[in-house]
CSV table of C-alpha atoms in Angstrom, one decimal:
chain,number,residue,atom,x,y,z
A,1228,GLY,CA,51.9,-1.8,35.6
A,1229,ARG,CA,52.1,-6.2,35.9
A,1230,ALA,CA,51.4,-7.9,33.3
A,1231,ARG,CA,47.5,-9.3,32.2
A,1232,ASP,CA,46.8,-12.6,30.4
A,1233,GLY,CA,45.4,-11.7,27.1
A,1234,ILE,CA,46.3,-8.8,26.9
A,1235,ARG,CA,49.7,-7.0,25.6
A,1236,MET,CA,50.7,-3.5,24.7
A,1237,VAL,CA,52.2,-2.6,20.7
A,1238,GLN,CA,54.2,0.3,20.0
A,1239,SER,CA,54.8,0.9,15.8
A,1240,ARG,CA,56.3,3.7,14.0
A,1241,GLY,CA,55.7,6.2,17.2
A,1242,ALA,CA,51.6,4.9,18.0
A,1243,ARG,CA,51.1,2.7,21.3
A,1244,GLY,CA,48.4,0.7,21.9
A,1245,PHE,CA,47.1,-2.7,23.0
A,1246,GLN,CA,46.2,-5.5,21.7
A,1247,PHE,CA,43.5,-8.0,23.3
A,1248,SER,CA,43.6,-11.8,22.9
A,1249,GLY,CA,40.8,-14.2,23.9
A,1250,SER,CA,36.9,-13.1,24.9
A,1251,PRO,CA,36.3,-9.6,25.4
A,1252,GLN,CA,37.7,-8.0,29.2
A,1253,LEU,CA,36.8,-5.3,31.0
A,1254,PHE,CA,40.7,-3.3,30.9
A,1255,SER,CA,41.5,0.1,32.5
A,1256,PHE,CA,44.8,1.6,32.3
A,1257,PRO,CA,45.9,5.3,33.0
A,1258,ALA,CA,46.5,7.5,30.2
A,1259,SER,CA,49.7,7.7,30.9
A,1260,GLN,CA,50.6,4.2,29.9
A,1261,LEU,CA,50.3,5.4,26.5
A,1262,PHE,CA,51.1,9.4,26.9
A,1263,ILE,CA,54.9,8.5,28.1
A,1264,ASN,CA,56.2,11.5,26.9
A,1265,CYS,CA,53.4,13.9,28.1
A,1266,ASN,CA,52.6,14.8,32.0
A,1267,PHE,CA,49.4,15.8,30.9
A,1268,PHE,CA,46.7,14.6,28.7
A,1269,PRO,CA,46.6,16.2,25.1
A,1270,ALA,CA,43.7,18.4,24.1
A,1271,GLU,CA,43.9,16.3,20.5
A,1272,PHE,CA,44.3,12.6,20.6
A,1273,SER,CA,43.5,10.1,18.2
A,1274,ILE,CA,43.0,6.4,18.9
A,1275,VAL,CA,42.3,3.8,16.5
A,1276,VAL,CA,40.2,0.6,17.6
A,1277,THR,CA,40.4,-2.4,15.1
A,1278,LEU,CA,37.4,-4.7,16.1
A,1279,LYS,CA,36.8,-8.6,14.9
A,1280,ILE,CA,33.0,-9.7,15.5
A,1281,PRO,CA,31.8,-12.6,14.2
A,1282,GLN,CA,27.8,-11.9,15.4
A,1283,MET,CA,26.7,-9.4,17.0
A,1284,ALA,CA,23.3,-10.1,19.1
A,1285,PRO,CA,21.0,-7.4,17.9
A,1286,GLU,CA,19.6,-5.8,20.9
A,1287,LYS,CA,23.2,-5.6,22.1
A,1288,SER,CA,24.8,-2.4,23.0
A,1289,GLU,CA,27.9,-1.9,25.3
A,1290,TYR,CA,30.9,0.4,25.1
A,1291,ILE,CA,34.1,-0.9,23.8
A,1292,PHE,CA,36.5,2.0,24.8
A,1293,THR,CA,35.1,4.8,27.4
A,1294,LEU,CA,37.1,7.9,28.7
A,1295,LEU,CA,37.7,8.8,32.3
A,1296,GLU,CA,38.5,11.3,34.6
A,1297,GLY,CA,40.0,10.6,37.2
A,1298,ASP,CA,38.2,8.2,39.6
A,1299,SER,CA,34.4,9.0,38.6
A,1300,ASP,CA,32.4,6.4,36.1
A,1301,GLU,CA,31.2,9.1,34.0
A,1302,PRO,CA,32.7,8.9,30.5
A,1303,LEU,CA,33.8,11.8,28.9
A,1304,LEU,CA,34.1,10.0,26.0
A,1305,GLY,CA,33.0,6.7,25.0
A,1306,LEU,CA,33.0,4.3,21.6
A,1307,ARG,CA,29.4,2.4,21.9
A,1308,LEU,CA,28.6,-0.7,19.2
A,1309,SER,CA,25.2,-1.5,18.5
A,1310,GLN,CA,22.7,-2.6,16.0
A,1311,ASN,CA,20.1,-0.1,17.4
A,1312,ASN,CA,19.9,3.7,18.4
A,1313,PRO,CA,21.3,3.8,21.4
A,1314,PRO,CA,20.1,7.0,23.4
A,1315,CYS,CA,21.1,9.9,22.2
A,1316,GLY,CA,20.7,13.2,25.4
A,1317,HIS,CA,22.9,15.7,26.9
A,1318,SER,CA,24.4,13.4,29.4
A,1319,GLU,CA,25.9,11.7,25.7
A,1320,GLU,CA,26.5,14.7,24.0
A,1321,GLY,CA,30.2,13.9,22.6
A,1322,HIS,CA,30.0,9.6,22.6
A,1323,LEU,CA,30.8,8.1,19.2
A,1324,TRP,CA,28.6,5.3,18.4
A,1325,PHE,CA,29.5,2.7,15.8
A,1326,ASN,CA,26.7,0.9,14.3
A,1327,THR,CA,27.2,-2.4,13.0
A,1328,LEU,CA,24.5,-2.7,10.7
A,1329,LYS,CA,25.0,0.4,8.9
A,1330,ARG,CA,28.5,0.2,9.1
A,1331,GLY,CA,28.6,4.0,9.9
A,1332,LEU,CA,30.1,6.1,12.7
A,1333,PHE,CA,27.9,8.8,14.9
A,1334,LEU,CA,28.8,11.5,17.2
A,1335,CYS,CA,25.8,12.5,19.5
A,1336,ASP,CA,25.6,16.3,19.8
A,1337,GLY,CA,23.2,16.4,22.7
A,1338,ILE,CA,20.5,15.9,20.8
A,1339,VAL,CA,20.7,13.3,17.8
A,1340,TRP,CA,23.0,11.1,16.0
A,1341,LEU,CA,25.6,13.0,13.1
A,1342,THR,CA,27.1,10.7,10.7
A,1343,MET,CA,30.7,10.9,11.2
A,1344,LEU,CA,31.8,8.0,8.6
A,1345,GLN,CA,29.5,5.5,6.8
A,1346,VAL,CA,29.9,2.6,4.3
A,1347,LYS,CA,27.6,3.7,0.9
A,1348,GLU,CA,25.7,0.8,-0.2
A,1349,LYS,CA,26.4,-0.2,-3.6
A,1350,LEU,CA,24.2,-2.5,-5.7
A,1351,ASP,CA,24.8,-5.8,-6.0
A,1352,TYR,CA,22.1,-8.1,-7.7
A,1353,VAL,CA,18.4,-8.2,-7.7
A,1354,GLU,CA,16.4,-10.9,-6.0
A,1355,ASP,CA,12.3,-12.3,-6.4
A,1356,HIS,CA,10.8,-11.6,-2.9
A,1357,GLN,CA,7.0,-12.0,-4.1
A,1358,ASP,CA,4.9,-13.3,-6.0
A,1359,LEU,CA,1.9,-10.5,-5.4
A,1360,PHE,CA,-1.2,-12.4,-7.4
A,1361,THR,CA,-3.5,-10.0,-8.7
A,1362,ASN,CA,-7.5,-9.3,-9.3
A,1363,SER,CA,-6.4,-9.1,-13.2
A,1364,GLU,CA,-3.9,-7.6,-15.3
A,1365,THR,CA,-2.6,-4.5,-13.7
A,1366,PHE,CA,-1.6,-1.2,-15.8
A,1367,ASP,CA,-0.2,1.1,-12.9
A,1368,ILE,CA,0.8,0.5,-8.9
A,1369,GLU,CA,0.9,3.4,-6.6
A,1370,VAL,CA,3.5,2.8,-3.8
A,1371,PHE,CA,2.3,5.5,-0.4
A,1372,HIS,CA,3.1,5.7,3.0
A,1373,ILE,CA,0.0,7.0,5.9
A,1374,PRO,CA,1.5,8.0,8.9
A,1375,SER,CA,0.8,5.8,12.0
A,1376,VAL,CA,-0.6,3.5,9.4
A,1377,GLY,CA,1.6,1.7,7.2
A,1378,LEU,CA,2.8,1.1,3.8
A,1379,PHE,CA,0.4,0.7,1.0
A,1380,MET,CA,-0.4,-0.3,-2.7
A,1381,ALA,CA,-3.2,0.6,-5.1
A,1382,THR,CA,-3.1,-1.7,-8.5
A,1383,ALA,CA,-5.0,-0.5,-11.3
A,1384,ASN,CA,-6.6,-3.3,-12.5
A,1385,ARG,CA,-8.0,-4.2,-16.1
A,1386,ASP,CA,-11.5,-6.3,-14.7
A,1387,SER,CA,-14.2,-4.3,-14.0
A,1388,ASN,CA,-16.0,-7.2,-12.4
A,1389,LEU,CA,-12.9,-7.7,-9.9
A,1390,GLY,CA,-12.5,-3.6,-9.0
A,1391,SER,CA,-8.6,-3.1,-8.3
A,1392,GLY,CA,-6.8,-4.1,-4.5
A,1393,ILE,CA,-5.4,-2.2,-1.8
A,1394,TYR,CA,-2.7,-3.8,-0.4
A,1395,LYS,CA,-0.4,-3.5,3.1
A,1396,TRP,CA,3.5,-4.1,3.5
A,1397,THR,CA,2.5,-6.8,6.5
A,1398,ASP,CA,5.9,-8.8,8.4
A,1399,GLY,CA,7.3,-8.2,5.1
A,1400,ARG,CA,5.4,-8.9,2.6
A,1401,PHE,CA,2.3,-7.1,1.0
A,1402,GLU,CA,-1.2,-8.5,2.3
A,1403,ARG,CA,-4.6,-7.3,0.2
A,1404,TYR,CA,-6.4,-4.8,2.2
A,1405,GLN,CA,-8.9,-3.5,0.9
A,1406,ASN,CA,-10.9,-4.0,-2.6
A,1407,ILE,CA,-12.0,-0.9,-5.0
A,1408,SER,CA,-14.7,-1.1,-7.8
A,1409,THR,CA,-12.8,0.6,-11.1
A,1410,TYR,CA,-13.4,0.5,-14.5
A,1411,ASP,CA,-10.6,-0.8,-16.6
A,1412,ALA,CA,-8.4,1.0,-14.4
A,1413,GLN,CA,-5.2,2.7,-15.9
A,1414,ALA,CA,-3.5,4.7,-12.4
A,1415,TRP,CA,-3.8,5.3,-9.5
A,1416,GLN,CA,-2.8,9.0,-7.5
A,1417,TYR,CA,-2.0,9.6,-3.6
A,1418,PHE,CA,-2.2,12.8,-2.7
A,1419,THR,CA,-2.9,15.2,0.5
A,1420,VAL,CA,-4.3,17.8,0.9
A,1421,GLY,CA,-3.3,20.2,4.8
A,1422,LYS,CA,-4.6,16.5,7.0
A,1423,LYS,CA,-6.4,15.2,4.4
A,1424,LYS,CA,-5.7,12.0,2.9
A,1425,PHE,CA,-6.7,11.1,-1.1
A,1426,LEU,CA,-6.6,8.1,-3.7
A,1427,VAL,CA,-7.6,9.0,-7.4
A,1428,VAL,CA,-8.7,6.7,-9.6
A,1429,ALA,CA,-8.1,7.1,-13.9
A,1430,ASN,CA,-11.0,5.1,-15.2
A,1431,CYS,CA,-10.8,3.9,-18.5
A,1432,ARG,CA,-14.5,2.7,-19.0
A,1433,SER,CA,-18.1,3.7,-17.5
A,1434,LYS,CA,-19.7,1.6,-14.9
A,1435,ASP,CA,-22.5,0.8,-17.9
A,1436,ALA,CA,-22.4,0.3,-21.3
A,1437,GLY,CA,-23.0,3.6,-23.8
A,1438,ASN,CA,-22.2,6.1,-20.7
A,1439,GLN,CA,-20.1,8.7,-19.6
A,1440,GLU,CA,-16.8,7.7,-18.1
A,1441,GLN,CA,-16.0,8.8,-14.6
A,1442,SER,CA,-13.2,8.9,-12.4
A,1443,VAL,CA,-13.2,9.0,-8.3
A,1444,ILE,CA,-11.4,10.3,-5.5
A,1445,TYR,CA,-11.4,8.2,-2.5
A,1446,LYS,CA,-10.7,10.2,1.0
A,1447,TRP,CA,-9.0,8.2,4.1
A,1448,SER,CA,-11.1,7.3,6.8
A,1449,SER,CA,-8.9,7.3,10.4
A,1450,ARG,CA,-11.8,5.9,11.8
A,1451,LYS,CA,-13.3,3.0,9.7
A,1452,LEU,CA,-9.2,2.3,8.7
A,1453,LYS,CA,-9.9,2.7,5.1
A,1454,PHE,CA,-10.9,4.6,1.9
A,1455,ILE,CA,-14.1,5.7,1.3
A,1456,HIS,CA,-16.0,7.6,-1.9
A,1457,TYR,CA,-15.4,11.5,-1.9
A,1458,GLN,CA,-15.8,12.7,-5.7
A,1459,THR,CA,-16.7,12.3,-8.5
A,1460,LEU,CA,-15.6,13.4,-11.6
A,1461,ILE,CA,-16.1,12.9,-15.4
A,1462,THR,CA,-13.1,11.5,-17.3
A,1463,HIS,CA,-12.4,10.6,-21.0
A,1464,SER,CA,-11.1,7.3,-21.0
A,1465,ALA,CA,-8.8,8.5,-18.8
A,1466,ARG,CA,-5.2,7.2,-18.2
A,1467,ASP,CA,-2.8,9.2,-15.8
A,1468,TRP,CA,-3.7,11.7,-13.2
A,1469,GLU,CA,-1.4,14.0,-11.5
A,1470,ALA,CA,-1.3,15.7,-7.8
A,1471,PHE,CA,1.1,18.8,-7.2
A,1472,SER,CA,1.3,21.8,-5.6
A,1473,ILE,CA,1.8,25.3,-6.4
A,1474,GLN,CA,1.9,28.1,-4.1
A,1475,ASP,CA,0.2,26.1,-0.9
A,1476,GLU,CA,-2.6,25.3,-4.1
A,1477,THR,CA,-3.6,21.6,-4.5
A,1478,PHE,CA,-4.5,20.7,-8.0
A,1479,LEU,CA,-4.9,17.7,-10.1
A,1480,ALA,CA,-4.3,17.2,-14.0
A,1481,VAL,CA,-6.4,14.0,-15.9
A,1482,ALA,CA,-4.5,12.6,-18.6
A,1483,ASN,CA,-7.7,12.1,-21.3
A,1484,HIS,CA,-6.7,9.9,-24.3
A,1485,ARG,CA,-10.0,9.5,-26.0
A,1486,GLN,CA,-13.1,10.4,-26.5
A,1487,GLY,CA,-16.1,7.9,-28.2
A,1488,GLY,CA,-14.2,5.5,-29.8
A,1489,ARG,CA,-11.9,7.6,-32.3
A,1490,ASN,CA,-11.4,11.4,-31.3
A,1491,HIS,CA,-8.1,11.8,-29.3
A,1492,ASN,CA,-7.7,16.0,-30.1
A,1493,ILE,CA,-9.7,16.8,-26.9
A,1494,ASP,CA,-8.5,18.2,-23.9
A,1495,SER,CA,-7.6,17.7,-20.5
A,1496,VAL,CA,-8.5,19.0,-17.5
A,1497,ILE,CA,-6.1,20.4,-14.5
A,1498,TYR,CA,-8.4,20.3,-11.2
A,1499,LYS,CA,-8.2,22.9,-8.5
A,1500,TRP,CA,-8.9,22.2,-4.6
A,1501,ASN,CA,-11.8,24.6,-3.1
A,1502,PRO,CA,-10.9,25.5,0.1
A,1503,VAL,CA,-14.0,26.8,0.9
A,1504,ALA,CA,-16.5,23.9,-0.6
A,1505,GLN,CA,-13.5,21.4,0.0
A,1506,PHE,CA,-14.0,19.9,-3.5
A,1507,PHE,CA,-12.3,19.9,-6.7
A,1508,GLU,CA,-13.0,22.3,-9.7
A,1509,VAL,CA,-11.9,23.3,-12.9
A,1510,ASN,CA,-9.3,25.6,-13.0
A,1511,GLN,CA,-8.0,24.6,-16.9
A,1512,THR,CA,-7.8,23.4,-20.1
A,1513,ILE,CA,-5.4,22.1,-22.4
A,1514,PRO,CA,-5.7,20.5,-25.7
A,1515,THR,CA,-3.8,16.8,-26.0
A,1516,THR,CA,-3.7,14.2,-28.1
A,1517,GLY,CA,-3.9,11.2,-27.0
A,1518,ALA,CA,-2.6,11.8,-23.4
A,1519,TYR,CA,-1.0,9.1,-21.4
A,1520,ASP,CA,1.0,10.8,-19.3
A,1521,TRP,CA,1.3,13.8,-16.8
A,1522,GLU,CA,4.5,15.0,-15.1
A,1523,PHE,CA,4.7,17.9,-12.8
A,1524,PHE,CA,8.1,19.5,-11.8
A,1525,THR,CA,9.9,22.2,-10.2
A,1526,ILE,CA,13.1,24.2,-11.4
A,1527,GLY,CA,14.1,26.9,-9.1
A,1528,PRO,CA,11.2,28.8,-8.8
A,1529,TYR,CA,9.1,27.7,-12.2
A,1530,TYR,CA,6.8,25.2,-12.2
A,1531,PHE,CA,6.5,22.6,-14.9
A,1532,LEU,CA,3.5,20.1,-16.4
A,1533,ALA,CA,4.9,17.8,-19.3
A,1534,VAL,CA,2.1,15.6,-21.5
A,1535,ALA,CA,3.2,12.2,-23.1
A,1536,ASN,CA,0.7,12.5,-25.9
A,1537,THR,CA,0.4,9.2,-27.9
A,1538,PHE,CA,-2.0,9.2,-30.7
A,1539,ASN,CA,-3.8,11.3,-32.9
A,1540,GLY,CA,-5.9,9.4,-34.6
A,1541,ARG,CA,-3.7,8.4,-37.7
A,1542,SER,CA,0.0,8.4,-36.2
A,1543,THR,CA,1.9,8.0,-33.0
A,1544,VAL,CA,4.5,10.5,-34.3
A,1545,ILE,CA,3.6,13.3,-32.7
A,1546,ASP,CA,5.1,16.4,-30.3
A,1547,SER,CA,4.4,16.3,-26.6
A,1548,THR,CA,4.3,19.4,-25.0
A,1549,ILE,CA,6.0,20.5,-21.6
A,1550,TYR,CA,3.9,24.0,-20.4
A,1551,ILE,CA,5.1,26.6,-17.9
A,1552,TRP,CA,3.0,27.9,-15.3
A,1553,LEU,CA,3.0,31.9,-16.0
A,1554,GLY,CA,0.3,33.9,-14.7
A,1555,GLY,CA,-1.7,31.3,-12.7
A,1556,MET,CA,-2.1,28.9,-15.2
A,1557,PHE,CA,0.3,26.4,-17.8
A,1558,GLN,CA,1.6,28.1,-20.8
A,1559,PRO,CA,3.4,26.1,-23.9
A,1560,TYR,CA,7.4,26.1,-22.5
A,1561,GLN,CA,8.8,23.2,-25.3
A,1562,SER,CA,7.2,20.9,-27.6
A,1563,ILE,CA,9.5,17.4,-28.5
A,1564,THR,CA,8.5,14.9,-30.6
A,1565,THR,CA,7.8,11.6,-29.3
A,1566,PHE,CA,6.6,8.4,-31.0
A,1567,GLY,CA,3.5,7.1,-28.6
A,1568,ALA,CA,5.1,8.5,-25.5
A,1569,ILE,CA,4.0,6.6,-22.8
A,1570,ASP,CA,6.0,7.8,-19.6
A,1571,TRP,CA,7.8,11.2,-18.7
A,1572,GLU,CA,10.2,10.5,-16.0
A,1573,MET,CA,11.7,13.9,-15.0
A,1574,PHE,CA,15.6,13.4,-12.2
A,1575,GLN,CA,18.0,15.9,-11.0
A,1576,ILE,CA,22.0,14.3,-10.8
A,1577,GLU,CA,22.9,17.4,-8.8
A,1578,ASN,CA,22.8,20.3,-10.8
A,1579,ARG,CA,22.0,18.4,-13.6
A,1580,VAL,CA,18.1,18.1,-14.5
A,1581,PHE,CA,16.9,15.3,-17.0
A,1582,LEU,CA,13.5,14.0,-19.1
A,1583,ALA,CA,13.4,10.8,-20.1
A,1584,VAL,CA,10.5,9.7,-22.4
A,1585,ALA,CA,9.1,6.1,-22.8
A,1586,ASN,CA,8.3,5.4,-26.4
A,1587,SER,CA,5.6,2.6,-27.1
A,1588,GLN,CA,5.8,2.1,-30.9
A,1589,MET,CA,6.3,4.1,-34.3
A,1590,LEU,CA,3.3,4.1,-36.4
A,1591,THR,CA,3.3,6.1,-39.8
A,1592,GLU,CA,0.4,7.5,-41.2
A,1593,GLU,CA,1.7,5.0,-43.8
A,1594,GLY,CA,0.5,2.2,-41.3
A,1595,LYS,CA,3.8,0.3,-40.6
A,1596,ILE,CA,4.2,-0.2,-36.9
A,1597,LEU,CA,8.0,-0.3,-35.2
A,1598,TYR,CA,7.9,-1.2,-31.9
A,1599,SER,CA,11.7,-1.7,-30.7
A,1600,ILE,CA,12.5,2.2,-30.8
A,1601,ASN,CA,14.7,4.9,-28.8
A,1602,SER,CA,13.6,6.2,-26.0
A,1603,THR,CA,15.0,9.0,-25.3
A,1604,ILE,CA,16.5,11.3,-21.8
A,1605,TYR,CA,16.9,15.2,-22.6
A,1606,GLU,CA,18.6,17.4,-20.1
A,1607,LEU,CA,17.8,20.9,-19.8
A,1608,SER,CA,20.2,23.3,-21.3
A,1609,MET,CA,21.2,26.6,-19.6
A,1610,THR,CA,22.5,28.0,-22.1
A,1611,SER,CA,19.2,27.7,-24.3
A,1612,GLN,CA,16.8,26.8,-21.5
A,1613,THR,CA,15.8,23.9,-23.2
A,1614,PHE,CA,16.0,20.4,-22.8
A,1615,ILE,CA,18.2,18.8,-25.4
A,1616,LYS,CA,18.9,15.2,-26.4
A,1617,PHE,CA,21.4,13.6,-23.5
A,1618,GLN,CA,20.7,9.6,-24.6
A,1619,GLU,CA,19.1,7.5,-27.0
A,1620,ILE,CA,18.5,4.1,-25.3
A,1621,GLU,CA,16.9,1.3,-27.2
A,1622,THR,CA,13.9,0.1,-25.9
A,1623,ASN,CA,11.1,-2.5,-26.8
A,1624,SER,CA,7.7,-0.6,-26.4
A,1625,ALA,CA,8.5,0.7,-23.4
A,1626,LEU,CA,6.1,1.7,-21.0
A,1627,ASP,CA,7.8,3.5,-18.1
A,1628,TRP,CA,10.8,4.7,-16.5
A,1629,GLU,CA,11.8,4.8,-13.1
A,1630,TYR,CA,14.0,6.8,-11.3
A,1631,PHE,CA,15.6,5.3,-7.7
A,1632,THR,CA,19.1,5.6,-6.4
A,1633,VAL,CA,21.3,2.8,-4.3
A,1634,GLY,CA,23.9,4.7,-1.4
A,1635,ASP,CA,25.2,7.4,-4.1
A,1636,ASP,CA,24.3,5.0,-7.3
A,1637,LYS,CA,21.4,6.3,-9.7
A,1638,PHE,CA,19.6,4.0,-12.2
A,1639,LEU,CA,17.3,4.4,-14.0
A,1640,VAL,CA,14.9,1.0,-15.5
A,1641,VAL,CA,12.8,1.2,-18.2
A,1642,ALA,CA,9.5,-1.1,-18.5
A,1643,ASN,CA,10.1,-3.5,-21.7
A,1644,SER,CA,6.4,-4.4,-22.8
A,1645,TYR,CA,6.7,-5.8,-26.7
A,1646,ASP,CA,9.2,-6.3,-29.3
A,1647,GLY,CA,6.5,-7.2,-32.1
A,1648,ASN,CA,6.9,-10.7,-31.5
A,1649,SER,CA,6.4,-11.2,-27.7
A,1650,TYR,CA,5.4,-9.9,-24.5
A,1651,SER,CA,8.4,-12.3,-22.4
A,1652,LEU,CA,11.3,-9.6,-22.5
A,1653,ASN,CA,13.8,-8.1,-20.5
A,1654,SER,CA,13.3,-4.8,-19.1
A,1655,VAL,CA,16.4,-3.5,-18.3
A,1656,ILE,CA,18.3,-1.4,-15.4
A,1657,TYR,CA,20.8,1.5,-16.3
A,1658,ARG,CA,23.4,3.1,-13.7
A,1659,TRP,CA,24.6,6.5,-14.6
A,1660,GLN,CA,28.1,6.3,-15.6
A,1661,GLY,CA,28.7,10.5,-15.7
A,1662,TYR,CA,30.2,11.0,-18.9
A,1663,GLU,CA,29.0,8.2,-20.3
A,1664,GLY,CA,25.3,8.1,-19.7
A,1665,PHE,CA,23.5,5.5,-18.1
A,1666,ILE,CA,24.6,2.2,-19.0
A,1667,PRO,CA,22.6,-1.2,-18.9
A,1668,VAL,CA,24.1,-3.2,-15.3
A,1669,HIS,CA,21.4,-5.8,-14.8
A,1670,ARG,CA,18.7,-7.3,-16.9
A,1671,LEU,CA,15.4,-8.8,-15.7
A,1672,SER,CA,12.9,-11.2,-17.1
A,1673,THR,CA,9.6,-10.0,-16.9
A,1674,ASN,CA,5.9,-10.4,-18.8
A,1675,GLY,CA,4.2,-7.5,-20.3
A,1676,CYS,CA,6.1,-4.9,-18.5
A,1677,ARG,CA,3.8,-2.1,-18.0
A,1678,ASP,CA,5.0,-0.1,-14.7
A,1679,TRP,CA,7.5,-0.1,-12.3
A,1680,GLU,CA,7.8,1.0,-8.3
A,1681,TYR,CA,10.8,1.5,-6.1
A,1682,PHE,CA,9.8,1.3,-2.8
A,1683,ASN,CA,11.9,1.5,1.1
A,1684,THR,CA,11.1,0.1,4.2
A,1685,THR,CA,13.0,-0.7,7.4
A,1686,ASP,CA,14.0,-4.2,5.9
A,1687,GLY,CA,15.7,-2.6,2.7
A,1688,SER,CA,14.9,-1.3,-0.9
A,1689,TYR,CA,12.6,-3.1,-3.2
A,1690,LEU,CA,11.3,-2.5,-6.7
A,1691,ILE,CA,7.9,-3.7,-7.7
A,1692,TYR,CA,6.7,-4.1,-11.4
A,1693,SER,CA,2.8,-5.3,-12.9
A,1694,SER,CA,2.4,-7.0,-15.9
A,1695,ALA,CA,-0.3,-6.4,-18.8
A,1696,ARG,CA,-0.5,-9.5,-19.9
A,1697,ALA,CA,-1.2,-11.3,-16.5
A,1698,ALA,CA,-2.3,-11.0,-12.9
A,1699,LEU,CA,0.7,-11.5,-11.7
A,1700,SER,CA,2.8,-8.3,-10.2
A,1701,LYS,CA,6.6,-9.4,-8.6
A,1702,VAL,CA,8.5,-7.5,-5.8
A,1703,LEU,CA,11.9,-7.6,-6.7
A,1704,LYS,CA,14.5,-6.6,-4.0
A,1705,LEU,CA,17.4,-5.0,-3.5
A,1706,ARG,CA,21.0,-6.7,-2.4
A,1707,THR,CA,23.2,-4.1,-1.3
A,1708,ILE,CA,26.9,-4.8,-0.2
């Protein structure tokens, strides 16, 4: 047809197309102008679109290419450009959508958008996002989501007079939401039983001097929109709670650290939810040695529970034990020598299963103390059916491991807390490198780092760490490319 301003036909190696210059224009043409050697529109064809847009309004949603049949206005095929989800129904079936925000191409199947092609995010750098001033030093952070309500975080704070805080993610920041009376709180655990939502705290001290320590389960009230007292359980210098389900039954395991001032060789307890009484009842006791952490995980049809044993009253060089669920109870599966173990972190990379232990200190019976020691990553050997040493990483009184992914990359971040001289240390993010294991890629300045948590919002991905030395936790944003 006649020439149009700002449009010219180009041809290269048998491919023919149109090149536009200046402002976008509405332009239509018969397919025969492209398929010059074919009287019929082919059943299979390729169209390459190269588009350069300096900036696009978030609410913008428009077609950059459509295929129409004859004189009809209904598109047979369309490529839509938008940051937000355009409609996907039967009338849009077969349509394509290029998401400028996620840099991905999606196809509507008549119900949902299916991913055709998407650029994977890669971690570029970590930046400060929020200084969160807490009631007092924070030993643990629990991030959780309540459907239709929002994203929350609970901090386990040391000061018994000030209690612990619950924060809600509001406008890209955590804002104080509720305060709960706690007594040298060590950890929080959020869990659900059916539609019920619970939050349990591990209290290390008693409310009044000389009395028995008690940990408390709180239940979310959808009417009051806050957590209210639900059940009290007797614990012994509790350090951690782990909630898990086995065959539709809900369990709670508490890590009892010490009874009285010196007795670290005591039982930790596993409770089971009684659906009739609507309370947790003792289901099993397990002998532990200065227990600090429980980690529940599954491998195929098998259920496991690993305890981090820290101290036996004389030494931190002791065994931590992995238990397996057999015959309605947990039984010893494997013991691993650890050095003041504070945390276990289980993760899977493809079909490989790993367990990372955070070793805090090596205290021998001779009284020698080392803080700069190795923490170890173990891998499950399918041949021996046991966890074997995979990689040792030098850490400084490590107190926590956190595993997370960004795009196709896998990461571990460690909480380094003390090297024998200073609490102001770098905590380190390690990236999975396959055969090389985990290698350090980011060093983050921390002060008495106690816990790391990874979480996602609609704004992106974040890490938060707590300090056992100051009433300040920090939220860090993961910047990606």
